[in-house]
Tab-separated table of C-alpha atoms (C1' of nucleotides) in Angstrom:
chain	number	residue	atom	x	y	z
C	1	UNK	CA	-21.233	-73.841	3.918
C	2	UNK	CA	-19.195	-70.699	4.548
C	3	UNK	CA	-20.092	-68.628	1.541
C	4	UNK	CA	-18.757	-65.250	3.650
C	5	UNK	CA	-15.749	-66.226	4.050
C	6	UNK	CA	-15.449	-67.743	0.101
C	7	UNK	CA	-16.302	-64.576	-1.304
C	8	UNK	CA	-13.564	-63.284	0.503
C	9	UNK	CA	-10.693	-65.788	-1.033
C	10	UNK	CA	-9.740	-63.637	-3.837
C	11	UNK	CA	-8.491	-60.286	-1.704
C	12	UNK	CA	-7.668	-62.266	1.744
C	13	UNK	CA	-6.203	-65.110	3.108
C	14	UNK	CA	-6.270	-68.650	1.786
C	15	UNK	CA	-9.198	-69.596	4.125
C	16	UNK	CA	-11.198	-72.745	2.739
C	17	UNK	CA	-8.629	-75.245	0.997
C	18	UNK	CA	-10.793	-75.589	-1.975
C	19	UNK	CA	-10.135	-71.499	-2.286
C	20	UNK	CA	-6.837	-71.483	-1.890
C	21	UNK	CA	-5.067	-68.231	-2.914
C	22	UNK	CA	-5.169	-67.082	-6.433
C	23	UNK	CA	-2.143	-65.174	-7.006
C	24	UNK	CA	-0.241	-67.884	-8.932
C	25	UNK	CA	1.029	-67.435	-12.314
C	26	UNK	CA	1.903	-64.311	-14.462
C	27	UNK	CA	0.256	-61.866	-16.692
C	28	UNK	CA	-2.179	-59.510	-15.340
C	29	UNK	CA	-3.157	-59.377	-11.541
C	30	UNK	CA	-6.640	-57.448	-11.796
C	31	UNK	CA	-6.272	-57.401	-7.947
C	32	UNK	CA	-3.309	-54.999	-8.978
C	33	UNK	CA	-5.581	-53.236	-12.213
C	34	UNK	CA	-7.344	-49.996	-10.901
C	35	UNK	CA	-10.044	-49.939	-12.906
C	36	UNK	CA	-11.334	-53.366	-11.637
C	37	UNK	CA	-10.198	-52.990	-8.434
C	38	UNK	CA	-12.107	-49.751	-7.876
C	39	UNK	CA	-15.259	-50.697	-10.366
C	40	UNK	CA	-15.086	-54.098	-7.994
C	41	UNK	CA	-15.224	-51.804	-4.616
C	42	UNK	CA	-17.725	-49.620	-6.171
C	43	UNK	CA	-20.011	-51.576	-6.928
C	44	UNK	CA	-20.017	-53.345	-3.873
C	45	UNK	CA	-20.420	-49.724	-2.131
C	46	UNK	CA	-23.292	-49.245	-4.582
C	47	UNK	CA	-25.669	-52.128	-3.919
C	48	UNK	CA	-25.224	-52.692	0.005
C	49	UNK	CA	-26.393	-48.676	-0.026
C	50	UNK	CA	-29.294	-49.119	-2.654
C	51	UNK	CA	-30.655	-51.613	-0.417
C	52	UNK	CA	-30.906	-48.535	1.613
C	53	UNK	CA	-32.906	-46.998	-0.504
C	54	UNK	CA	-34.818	-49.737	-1.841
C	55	UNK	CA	-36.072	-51.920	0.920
C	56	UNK	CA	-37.195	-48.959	2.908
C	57	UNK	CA	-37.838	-46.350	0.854
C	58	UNK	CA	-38.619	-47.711	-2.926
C	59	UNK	CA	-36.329	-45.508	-4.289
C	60	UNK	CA	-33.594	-47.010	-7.221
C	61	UNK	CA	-30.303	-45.370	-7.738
C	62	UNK	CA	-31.216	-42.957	-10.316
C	63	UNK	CA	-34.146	-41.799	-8.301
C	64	UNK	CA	-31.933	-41.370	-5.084
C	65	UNK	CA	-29.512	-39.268	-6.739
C	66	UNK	CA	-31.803	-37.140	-8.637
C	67	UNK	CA	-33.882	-36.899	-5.509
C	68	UNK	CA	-30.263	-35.871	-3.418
C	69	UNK	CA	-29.447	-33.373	-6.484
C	70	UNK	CA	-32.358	-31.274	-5.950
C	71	UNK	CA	-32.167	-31.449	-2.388
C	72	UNK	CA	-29.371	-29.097	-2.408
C	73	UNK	CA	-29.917	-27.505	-6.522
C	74	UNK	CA	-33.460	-26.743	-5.486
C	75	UNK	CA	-34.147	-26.805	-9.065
C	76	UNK	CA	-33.341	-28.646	-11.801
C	77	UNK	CA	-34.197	-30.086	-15.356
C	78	UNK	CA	-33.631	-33.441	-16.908
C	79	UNK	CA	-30.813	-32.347	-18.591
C	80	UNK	CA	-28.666	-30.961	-16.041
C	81	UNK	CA	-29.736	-33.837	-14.114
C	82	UNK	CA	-27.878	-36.306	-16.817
C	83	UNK	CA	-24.761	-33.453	-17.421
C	84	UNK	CA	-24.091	-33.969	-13.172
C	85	UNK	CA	-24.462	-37.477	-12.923
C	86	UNK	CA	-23.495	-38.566	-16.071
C	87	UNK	CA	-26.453	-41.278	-16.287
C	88	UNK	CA	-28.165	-42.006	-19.298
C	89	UNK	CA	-30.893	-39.625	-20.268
C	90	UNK	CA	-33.018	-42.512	-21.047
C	91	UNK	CA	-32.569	-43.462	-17.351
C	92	UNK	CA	-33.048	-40.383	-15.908
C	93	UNK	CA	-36.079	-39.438	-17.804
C	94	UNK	CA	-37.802	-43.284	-16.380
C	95	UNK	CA	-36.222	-41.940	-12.679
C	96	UNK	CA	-38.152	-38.706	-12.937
C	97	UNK	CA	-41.800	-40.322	-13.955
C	98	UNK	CA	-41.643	-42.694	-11.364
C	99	UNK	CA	-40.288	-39.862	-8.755
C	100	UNK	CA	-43.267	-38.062	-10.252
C	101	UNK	CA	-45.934	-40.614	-9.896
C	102	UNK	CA	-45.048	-41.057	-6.230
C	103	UNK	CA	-45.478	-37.713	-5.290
C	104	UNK	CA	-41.779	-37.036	-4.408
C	105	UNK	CA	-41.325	-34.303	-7.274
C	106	UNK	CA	-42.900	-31.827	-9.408
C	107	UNK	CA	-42.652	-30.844	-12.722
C	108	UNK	CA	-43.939	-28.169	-14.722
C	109	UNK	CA	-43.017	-26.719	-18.388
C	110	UNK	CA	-40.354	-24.174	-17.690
C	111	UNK	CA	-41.526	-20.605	-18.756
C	112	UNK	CA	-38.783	-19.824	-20.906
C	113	UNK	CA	-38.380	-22.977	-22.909
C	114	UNK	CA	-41.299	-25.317	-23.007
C	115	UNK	CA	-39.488	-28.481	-23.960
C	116	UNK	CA	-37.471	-28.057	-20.626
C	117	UNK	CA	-39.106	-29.084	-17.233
C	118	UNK	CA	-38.586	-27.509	-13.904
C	119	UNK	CA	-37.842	-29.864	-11.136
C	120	UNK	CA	-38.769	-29.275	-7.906
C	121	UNK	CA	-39.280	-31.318	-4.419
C	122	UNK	CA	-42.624	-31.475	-3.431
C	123	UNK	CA	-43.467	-31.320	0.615
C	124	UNK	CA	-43.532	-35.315	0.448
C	125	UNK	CA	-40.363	-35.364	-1.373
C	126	UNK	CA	-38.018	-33.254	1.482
C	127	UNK	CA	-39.868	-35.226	4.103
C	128	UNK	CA	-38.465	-38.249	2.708
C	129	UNK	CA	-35.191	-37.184	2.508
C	130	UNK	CA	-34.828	-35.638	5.655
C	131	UNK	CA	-35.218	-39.173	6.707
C	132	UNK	CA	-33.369	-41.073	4.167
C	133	UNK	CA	-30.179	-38.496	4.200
C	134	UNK	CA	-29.105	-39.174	7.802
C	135	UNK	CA	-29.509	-42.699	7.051
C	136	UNK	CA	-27.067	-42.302	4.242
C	137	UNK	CA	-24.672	-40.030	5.886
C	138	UNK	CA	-24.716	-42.364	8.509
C	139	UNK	CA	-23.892	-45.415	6.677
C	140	UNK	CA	-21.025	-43.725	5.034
C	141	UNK	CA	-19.873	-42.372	8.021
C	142	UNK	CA	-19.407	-45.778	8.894
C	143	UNK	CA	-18.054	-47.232	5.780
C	144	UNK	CA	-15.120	-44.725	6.513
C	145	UNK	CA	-14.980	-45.362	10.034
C	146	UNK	CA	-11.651	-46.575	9.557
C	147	UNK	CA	-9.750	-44.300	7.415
C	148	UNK	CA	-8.280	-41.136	9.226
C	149	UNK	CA	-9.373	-37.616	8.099
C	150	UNK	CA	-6.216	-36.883	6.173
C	151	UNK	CA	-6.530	-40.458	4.185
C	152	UNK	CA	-10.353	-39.193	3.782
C	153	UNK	CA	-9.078	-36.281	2.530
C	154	UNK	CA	-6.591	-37.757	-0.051
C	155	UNK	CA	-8.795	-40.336	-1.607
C	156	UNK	CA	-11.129	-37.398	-2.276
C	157	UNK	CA	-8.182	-35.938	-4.026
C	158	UNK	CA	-6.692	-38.726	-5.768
C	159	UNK	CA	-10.619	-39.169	-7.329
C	160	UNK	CA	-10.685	-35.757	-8.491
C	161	UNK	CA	-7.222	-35.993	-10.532
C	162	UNK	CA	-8.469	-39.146	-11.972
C	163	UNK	CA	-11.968	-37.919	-13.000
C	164	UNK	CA	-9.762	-34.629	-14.976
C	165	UNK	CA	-7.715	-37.199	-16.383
C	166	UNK	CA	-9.988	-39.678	-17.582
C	167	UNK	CA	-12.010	-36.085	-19.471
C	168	UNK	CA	-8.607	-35.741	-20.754
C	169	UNK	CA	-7.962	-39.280	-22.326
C	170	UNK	CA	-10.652	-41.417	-23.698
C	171	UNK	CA	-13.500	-41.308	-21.523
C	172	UNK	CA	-15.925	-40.553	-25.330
C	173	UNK	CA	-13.428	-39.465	-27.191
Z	1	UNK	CA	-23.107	-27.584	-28.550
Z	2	UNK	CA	-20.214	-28.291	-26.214
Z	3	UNK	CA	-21.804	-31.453	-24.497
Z	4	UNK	CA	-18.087	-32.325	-23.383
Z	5	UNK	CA	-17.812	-28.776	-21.373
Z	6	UNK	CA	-22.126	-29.489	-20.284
Z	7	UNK	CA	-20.944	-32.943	-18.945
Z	8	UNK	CA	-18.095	-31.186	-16.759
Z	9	UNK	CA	-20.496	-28.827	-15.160
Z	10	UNK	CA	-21.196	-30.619	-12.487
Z	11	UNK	CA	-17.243	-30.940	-10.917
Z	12	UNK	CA	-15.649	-28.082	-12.335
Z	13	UNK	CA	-16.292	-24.633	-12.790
Z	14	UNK	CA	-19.507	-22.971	-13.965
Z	15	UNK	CA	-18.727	-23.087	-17.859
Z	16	UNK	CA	-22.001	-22.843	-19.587
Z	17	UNK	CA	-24.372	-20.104	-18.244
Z	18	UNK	CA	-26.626	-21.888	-18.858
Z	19	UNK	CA	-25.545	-24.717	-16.360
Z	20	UNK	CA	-24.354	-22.788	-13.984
Z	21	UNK	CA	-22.602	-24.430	-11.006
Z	22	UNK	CA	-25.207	-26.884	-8.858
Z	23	UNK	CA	-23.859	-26.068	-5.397
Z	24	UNK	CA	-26.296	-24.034	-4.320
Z	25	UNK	CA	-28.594	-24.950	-0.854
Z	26	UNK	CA	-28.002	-27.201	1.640
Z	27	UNK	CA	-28.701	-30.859	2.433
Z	28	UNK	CA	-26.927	-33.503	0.619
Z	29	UNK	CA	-23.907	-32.629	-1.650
Z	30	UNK	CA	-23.393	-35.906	-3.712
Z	31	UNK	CA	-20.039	-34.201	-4.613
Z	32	UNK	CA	-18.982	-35.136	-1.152
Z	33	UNK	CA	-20.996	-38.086	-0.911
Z	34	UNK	CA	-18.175	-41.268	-1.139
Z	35	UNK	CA	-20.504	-43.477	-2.304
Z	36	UNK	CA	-21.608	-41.605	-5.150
Z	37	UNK	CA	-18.536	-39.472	-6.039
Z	38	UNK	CA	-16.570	-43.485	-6.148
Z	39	UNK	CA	-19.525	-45.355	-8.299
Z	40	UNK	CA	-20.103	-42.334	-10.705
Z	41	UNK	CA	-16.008	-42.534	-11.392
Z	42	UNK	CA	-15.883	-46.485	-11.476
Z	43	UNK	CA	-18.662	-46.638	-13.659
Z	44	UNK	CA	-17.195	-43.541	-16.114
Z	45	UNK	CA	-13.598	-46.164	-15.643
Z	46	UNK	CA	-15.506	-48.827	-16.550
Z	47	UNK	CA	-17.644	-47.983	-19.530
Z	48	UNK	CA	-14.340	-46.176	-20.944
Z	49	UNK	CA	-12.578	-49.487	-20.971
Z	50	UNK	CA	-15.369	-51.307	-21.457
Z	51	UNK	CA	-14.995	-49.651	-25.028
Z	52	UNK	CA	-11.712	-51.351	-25.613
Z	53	UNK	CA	-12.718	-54.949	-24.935
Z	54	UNK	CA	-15.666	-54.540	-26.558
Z	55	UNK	CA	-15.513	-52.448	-29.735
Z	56	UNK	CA	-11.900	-54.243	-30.497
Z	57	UNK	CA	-12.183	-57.856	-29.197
Z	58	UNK	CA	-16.162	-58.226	-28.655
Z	59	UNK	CA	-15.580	-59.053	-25.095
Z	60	UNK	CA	-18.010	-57.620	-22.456
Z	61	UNK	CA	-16.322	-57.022	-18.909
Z	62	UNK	CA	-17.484	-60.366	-17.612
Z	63	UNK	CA	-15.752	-62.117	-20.049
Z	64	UNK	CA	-12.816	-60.097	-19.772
Z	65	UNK	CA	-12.503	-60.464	-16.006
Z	66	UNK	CA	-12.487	-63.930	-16.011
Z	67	UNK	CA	-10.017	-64.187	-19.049
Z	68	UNK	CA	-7.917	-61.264	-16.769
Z	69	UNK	CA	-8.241	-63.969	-14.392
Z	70	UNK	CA	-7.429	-67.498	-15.782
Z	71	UNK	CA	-4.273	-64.900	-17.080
Z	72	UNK	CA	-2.765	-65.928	-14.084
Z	73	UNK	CA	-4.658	-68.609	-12.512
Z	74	UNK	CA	-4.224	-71.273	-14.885
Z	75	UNK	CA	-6.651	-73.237	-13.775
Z	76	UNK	CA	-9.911	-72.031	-12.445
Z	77	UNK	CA	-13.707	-73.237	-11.680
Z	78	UNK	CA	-16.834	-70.926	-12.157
Z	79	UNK	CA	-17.424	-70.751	-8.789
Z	80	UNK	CA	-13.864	-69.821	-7.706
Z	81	UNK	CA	-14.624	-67.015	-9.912
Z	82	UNK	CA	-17.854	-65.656	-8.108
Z	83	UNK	CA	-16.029	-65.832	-5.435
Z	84	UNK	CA	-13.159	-63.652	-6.843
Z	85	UNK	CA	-15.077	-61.218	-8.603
Z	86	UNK	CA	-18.211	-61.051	-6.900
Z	87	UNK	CA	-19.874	-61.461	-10.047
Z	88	UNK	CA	-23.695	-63.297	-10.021
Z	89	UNK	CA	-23.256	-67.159	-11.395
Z	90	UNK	CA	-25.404	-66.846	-14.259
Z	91	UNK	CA	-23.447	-63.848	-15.458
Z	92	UNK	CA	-20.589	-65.850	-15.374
Z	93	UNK	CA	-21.933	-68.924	-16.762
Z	94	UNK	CA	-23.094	-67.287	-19.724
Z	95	UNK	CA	-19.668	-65.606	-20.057
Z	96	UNK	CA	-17.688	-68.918	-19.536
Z	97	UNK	CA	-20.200	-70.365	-22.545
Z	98	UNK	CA	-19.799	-66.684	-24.710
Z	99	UNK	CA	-15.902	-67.497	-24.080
Z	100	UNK	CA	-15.610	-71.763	-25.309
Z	101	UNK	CA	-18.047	-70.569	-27.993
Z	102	UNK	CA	-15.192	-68.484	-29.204
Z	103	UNK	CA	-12.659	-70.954	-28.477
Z	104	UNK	CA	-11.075	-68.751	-26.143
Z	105	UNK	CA	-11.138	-70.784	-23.347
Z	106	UNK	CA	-11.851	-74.881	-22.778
Z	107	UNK	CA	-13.723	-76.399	-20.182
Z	108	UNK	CA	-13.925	-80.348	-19.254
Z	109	UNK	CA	-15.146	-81.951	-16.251
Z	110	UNK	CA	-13.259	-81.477	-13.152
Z	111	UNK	CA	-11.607	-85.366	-12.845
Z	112	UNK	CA	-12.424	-85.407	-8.822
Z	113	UNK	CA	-15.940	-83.894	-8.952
Z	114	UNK	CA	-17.841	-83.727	-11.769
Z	115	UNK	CA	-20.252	-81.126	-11.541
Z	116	UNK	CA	-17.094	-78.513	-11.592
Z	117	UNK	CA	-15.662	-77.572	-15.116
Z	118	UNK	CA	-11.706	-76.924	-14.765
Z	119	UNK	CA	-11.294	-73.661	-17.325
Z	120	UNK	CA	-8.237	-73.211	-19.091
Z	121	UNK	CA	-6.922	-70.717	-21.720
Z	122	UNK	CA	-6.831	-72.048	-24.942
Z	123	UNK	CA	-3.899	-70.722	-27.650
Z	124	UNK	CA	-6.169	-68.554	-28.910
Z	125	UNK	CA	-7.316	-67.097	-25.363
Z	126	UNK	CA	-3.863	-66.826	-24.455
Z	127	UNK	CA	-2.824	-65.048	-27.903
Z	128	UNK	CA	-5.896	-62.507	-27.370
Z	129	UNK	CA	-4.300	-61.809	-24.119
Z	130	UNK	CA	-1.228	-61.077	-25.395
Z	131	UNK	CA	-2.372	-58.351	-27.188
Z	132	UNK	CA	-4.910	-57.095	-25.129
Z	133	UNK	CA	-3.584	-57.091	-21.600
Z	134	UNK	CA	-0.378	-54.537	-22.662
Z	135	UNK	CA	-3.508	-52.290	-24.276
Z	136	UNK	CA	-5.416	-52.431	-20.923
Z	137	UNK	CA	-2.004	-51.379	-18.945
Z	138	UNK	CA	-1.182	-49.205	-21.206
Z	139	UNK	CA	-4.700	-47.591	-20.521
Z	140	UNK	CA	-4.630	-47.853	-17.113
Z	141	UNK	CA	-0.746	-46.224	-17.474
Z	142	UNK	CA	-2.252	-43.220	-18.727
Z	143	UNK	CA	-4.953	-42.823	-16.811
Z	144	UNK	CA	-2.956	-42.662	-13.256
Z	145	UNK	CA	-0.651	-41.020	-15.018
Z	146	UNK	CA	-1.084	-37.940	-12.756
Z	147	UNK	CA	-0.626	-39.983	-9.772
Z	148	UNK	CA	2.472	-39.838	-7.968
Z	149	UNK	CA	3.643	-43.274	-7.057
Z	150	UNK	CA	2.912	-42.449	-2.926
Z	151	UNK	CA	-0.578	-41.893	-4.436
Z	152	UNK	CA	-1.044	-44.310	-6.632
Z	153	UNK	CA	-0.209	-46.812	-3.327
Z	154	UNK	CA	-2.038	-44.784	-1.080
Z	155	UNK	CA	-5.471	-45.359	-2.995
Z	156	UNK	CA	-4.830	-49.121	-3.187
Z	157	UNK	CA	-4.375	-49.357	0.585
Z	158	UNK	CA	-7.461	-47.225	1.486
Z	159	UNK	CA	-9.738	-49.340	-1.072
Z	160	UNK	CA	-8.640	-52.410	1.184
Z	161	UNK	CA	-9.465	-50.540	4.031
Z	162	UNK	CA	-12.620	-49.485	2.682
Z	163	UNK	CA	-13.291	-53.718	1.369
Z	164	UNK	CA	-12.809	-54.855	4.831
Z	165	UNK	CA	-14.505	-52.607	6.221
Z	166	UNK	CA	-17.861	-52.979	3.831
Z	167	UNK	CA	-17.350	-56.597	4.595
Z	168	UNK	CA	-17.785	-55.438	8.343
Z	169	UNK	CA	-20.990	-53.643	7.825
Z	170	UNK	CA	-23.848	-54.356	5.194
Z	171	UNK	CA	-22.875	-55.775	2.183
Z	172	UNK	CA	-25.125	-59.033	2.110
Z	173	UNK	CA	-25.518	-59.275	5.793
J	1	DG	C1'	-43.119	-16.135	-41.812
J	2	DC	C1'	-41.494	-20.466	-43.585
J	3	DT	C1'	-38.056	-24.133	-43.981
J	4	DA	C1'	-34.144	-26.581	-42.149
J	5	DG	C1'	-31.614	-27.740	-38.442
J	6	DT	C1'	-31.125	-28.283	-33.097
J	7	DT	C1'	-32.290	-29.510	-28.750
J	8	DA	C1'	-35.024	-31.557	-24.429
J	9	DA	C1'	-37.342	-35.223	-23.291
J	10	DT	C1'	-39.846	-39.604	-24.276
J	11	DT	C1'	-40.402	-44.060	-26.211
J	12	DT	C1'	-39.103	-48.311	-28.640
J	13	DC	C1'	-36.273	-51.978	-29.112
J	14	DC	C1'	-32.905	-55.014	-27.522
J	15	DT	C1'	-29.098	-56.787	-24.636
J	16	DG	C1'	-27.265	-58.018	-20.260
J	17	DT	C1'	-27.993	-59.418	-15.678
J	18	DG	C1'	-30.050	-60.638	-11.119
J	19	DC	C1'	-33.077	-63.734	-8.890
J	20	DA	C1'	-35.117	-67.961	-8.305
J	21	DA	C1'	-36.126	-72.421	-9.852
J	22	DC	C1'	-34.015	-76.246	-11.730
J	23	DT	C1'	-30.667	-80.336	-13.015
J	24	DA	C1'	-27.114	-83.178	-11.981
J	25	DA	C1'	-23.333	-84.696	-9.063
J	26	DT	C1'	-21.724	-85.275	-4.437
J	27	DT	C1'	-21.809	-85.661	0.593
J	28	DT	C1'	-24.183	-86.571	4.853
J	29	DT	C1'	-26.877	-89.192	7.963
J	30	DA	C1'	-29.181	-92.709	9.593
G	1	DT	C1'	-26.737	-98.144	1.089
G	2	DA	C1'	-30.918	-95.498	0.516
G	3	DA	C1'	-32.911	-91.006	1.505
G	4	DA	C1'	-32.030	-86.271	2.579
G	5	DA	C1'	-29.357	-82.339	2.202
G	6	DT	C1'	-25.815	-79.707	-0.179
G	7	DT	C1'	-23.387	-77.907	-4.010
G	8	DA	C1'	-21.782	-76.516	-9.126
G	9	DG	C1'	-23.573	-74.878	-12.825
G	10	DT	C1'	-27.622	-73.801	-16.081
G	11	DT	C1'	-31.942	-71.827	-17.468
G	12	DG	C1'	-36.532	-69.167	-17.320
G	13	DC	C1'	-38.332	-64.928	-16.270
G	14	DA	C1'	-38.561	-60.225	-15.473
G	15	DC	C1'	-36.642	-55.908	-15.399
G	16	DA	C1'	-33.119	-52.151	-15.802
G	17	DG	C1'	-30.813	-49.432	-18.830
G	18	DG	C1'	-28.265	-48.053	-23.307
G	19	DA	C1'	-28.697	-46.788	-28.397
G	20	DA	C1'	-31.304	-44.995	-31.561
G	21	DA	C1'	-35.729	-43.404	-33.403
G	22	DT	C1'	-39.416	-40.178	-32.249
G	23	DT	C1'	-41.958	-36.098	-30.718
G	24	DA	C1'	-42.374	-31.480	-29.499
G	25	DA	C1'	-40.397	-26.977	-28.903
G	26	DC	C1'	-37.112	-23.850	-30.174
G	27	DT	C1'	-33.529	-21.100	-33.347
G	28	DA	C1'	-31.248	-19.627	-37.609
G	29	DG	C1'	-31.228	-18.470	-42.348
G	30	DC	C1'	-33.470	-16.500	-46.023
DNA sequence: GCTAGTTAATTTCCTGTGCAACTAATTTTA
DNA sequence: TAAAATTAGTTGCACAGGAAATTAACTAGC
């Protein structure tokens, strides 16, 4: 009946009986584990946005962010591309032939090294975006709605120290 | 070369001349972007750990979370756990099968309704978990390591800010 | 200038997962 | 209490994406 408020069982309130609250026993709370909690949020963040860009614009994730990257790199190869984002080279290289195909990019052999590619936006491609990027900003604008500048501020922070500290430990190596 | 230093490019300095720093026009700077800048880091989290469980236990994260879970549940049903973990029910059917396959965890028909499986651990589930739980905290130690404890809260509170607020907007509605 | 090794990008293969359809058990309603 | 609707969990299908092999272009060593 209430799926909404199911889903919600595990991080608030006992709602439904047949839900009641989780935190029971011992061992590990992953509600207390950062790497689920924030993989958990993330990916939640993720999909409700690539909806976004799916439903109204055909675009997946890869294709968005290589799309955003040259919006403000202005150009780009498939390799820089997978350094920034850290996605799959595999993945971006499927992301750029379908960006191609549509229209949205260009390619072309770069001069100096003809296994590279230049990327570029085509005319079609900035149109989109000056369309989709609002829309983005605007849903993150209101994701955040609720967190004040300085706690805006601080998460930004706190991400960067963990991103140098998970190059520092593991993280392939 | 240096792929480690190529793969840094994008958040810290220009290193390589040949990637030299991205920010460079205007538009969209996915550096800034929340949504982006908090998948790309879960997802880096994630695979990194994902590496533990998998390489030294053959567990993917599914089957982790809901072992994580029945850690200190006791008792749980698959769709409790879709509900906790927002995780799709076939992924977490075929985990819950991947898991009594192993003998990790057991599953018999729930007494008062009998299309609902109560999951428990089994020894061996709850030996695996000995061992593997410190090794996940241990991980997790390290990599807030840099946090100060204010921090370290701080994030947790903002990422339930952020939850309730994506179950505000969007997310499936 | 030729061979061996690298590197950028593509492609092949395979696994995991989401969606939707399905099965079986339960509840509702009439 | 029989038929309709709902619900827990499974399965078929299709597709996305990672690992590794492959191709094409480049560089180093001789």
């Amino acid at each position: 009946m209430n799926t909404e408020e199911e889903r919600q069982a595990g991080l608030a309130m006992e709602g439904d009986e047949d839900l009641a609250g989780p935190p029971t026993k011992q061992e590990l709370d992953l509600n207390q584990f950062l790497p689920y909690r924030l993989n958990s949020l993330a990916d939640r963040i993720s999909q409700a946005l690539a909806e976004l860009y799916e439903e109204r614009y055909q675009l997946n994730i890869a294709q968005w962010r290589i799309l955003a990257w040259l919006s403000h790199c202005d150009e780009l190869t498939a390799k820089k591309i997978c350094a920034y984002t850290y996605m799959d080279k595999a993945r971006v290289s499927r992301a750029i032939q379908g960006l191609e195909e549509r229209g949205l990019i260009s390619r072309t052999p770069a001069p100096e090294d003809q296994r590279q590619q230049d990327l570029h936006l085509t005319a079609a491609g900035r149109k989109l975006l000056t369309k989709l990027i609002p829309e983005a900003q605007a849903w993150e604008a209101e994701l955040v709605a609720t967190l004040t500048a300085g706690e805006y501020r601080d998460l930004l922070n706190v991400m960067r120290k963990l991103e140098r500290q998970l190059e520092r430990i593991g993280d392939k190596g």
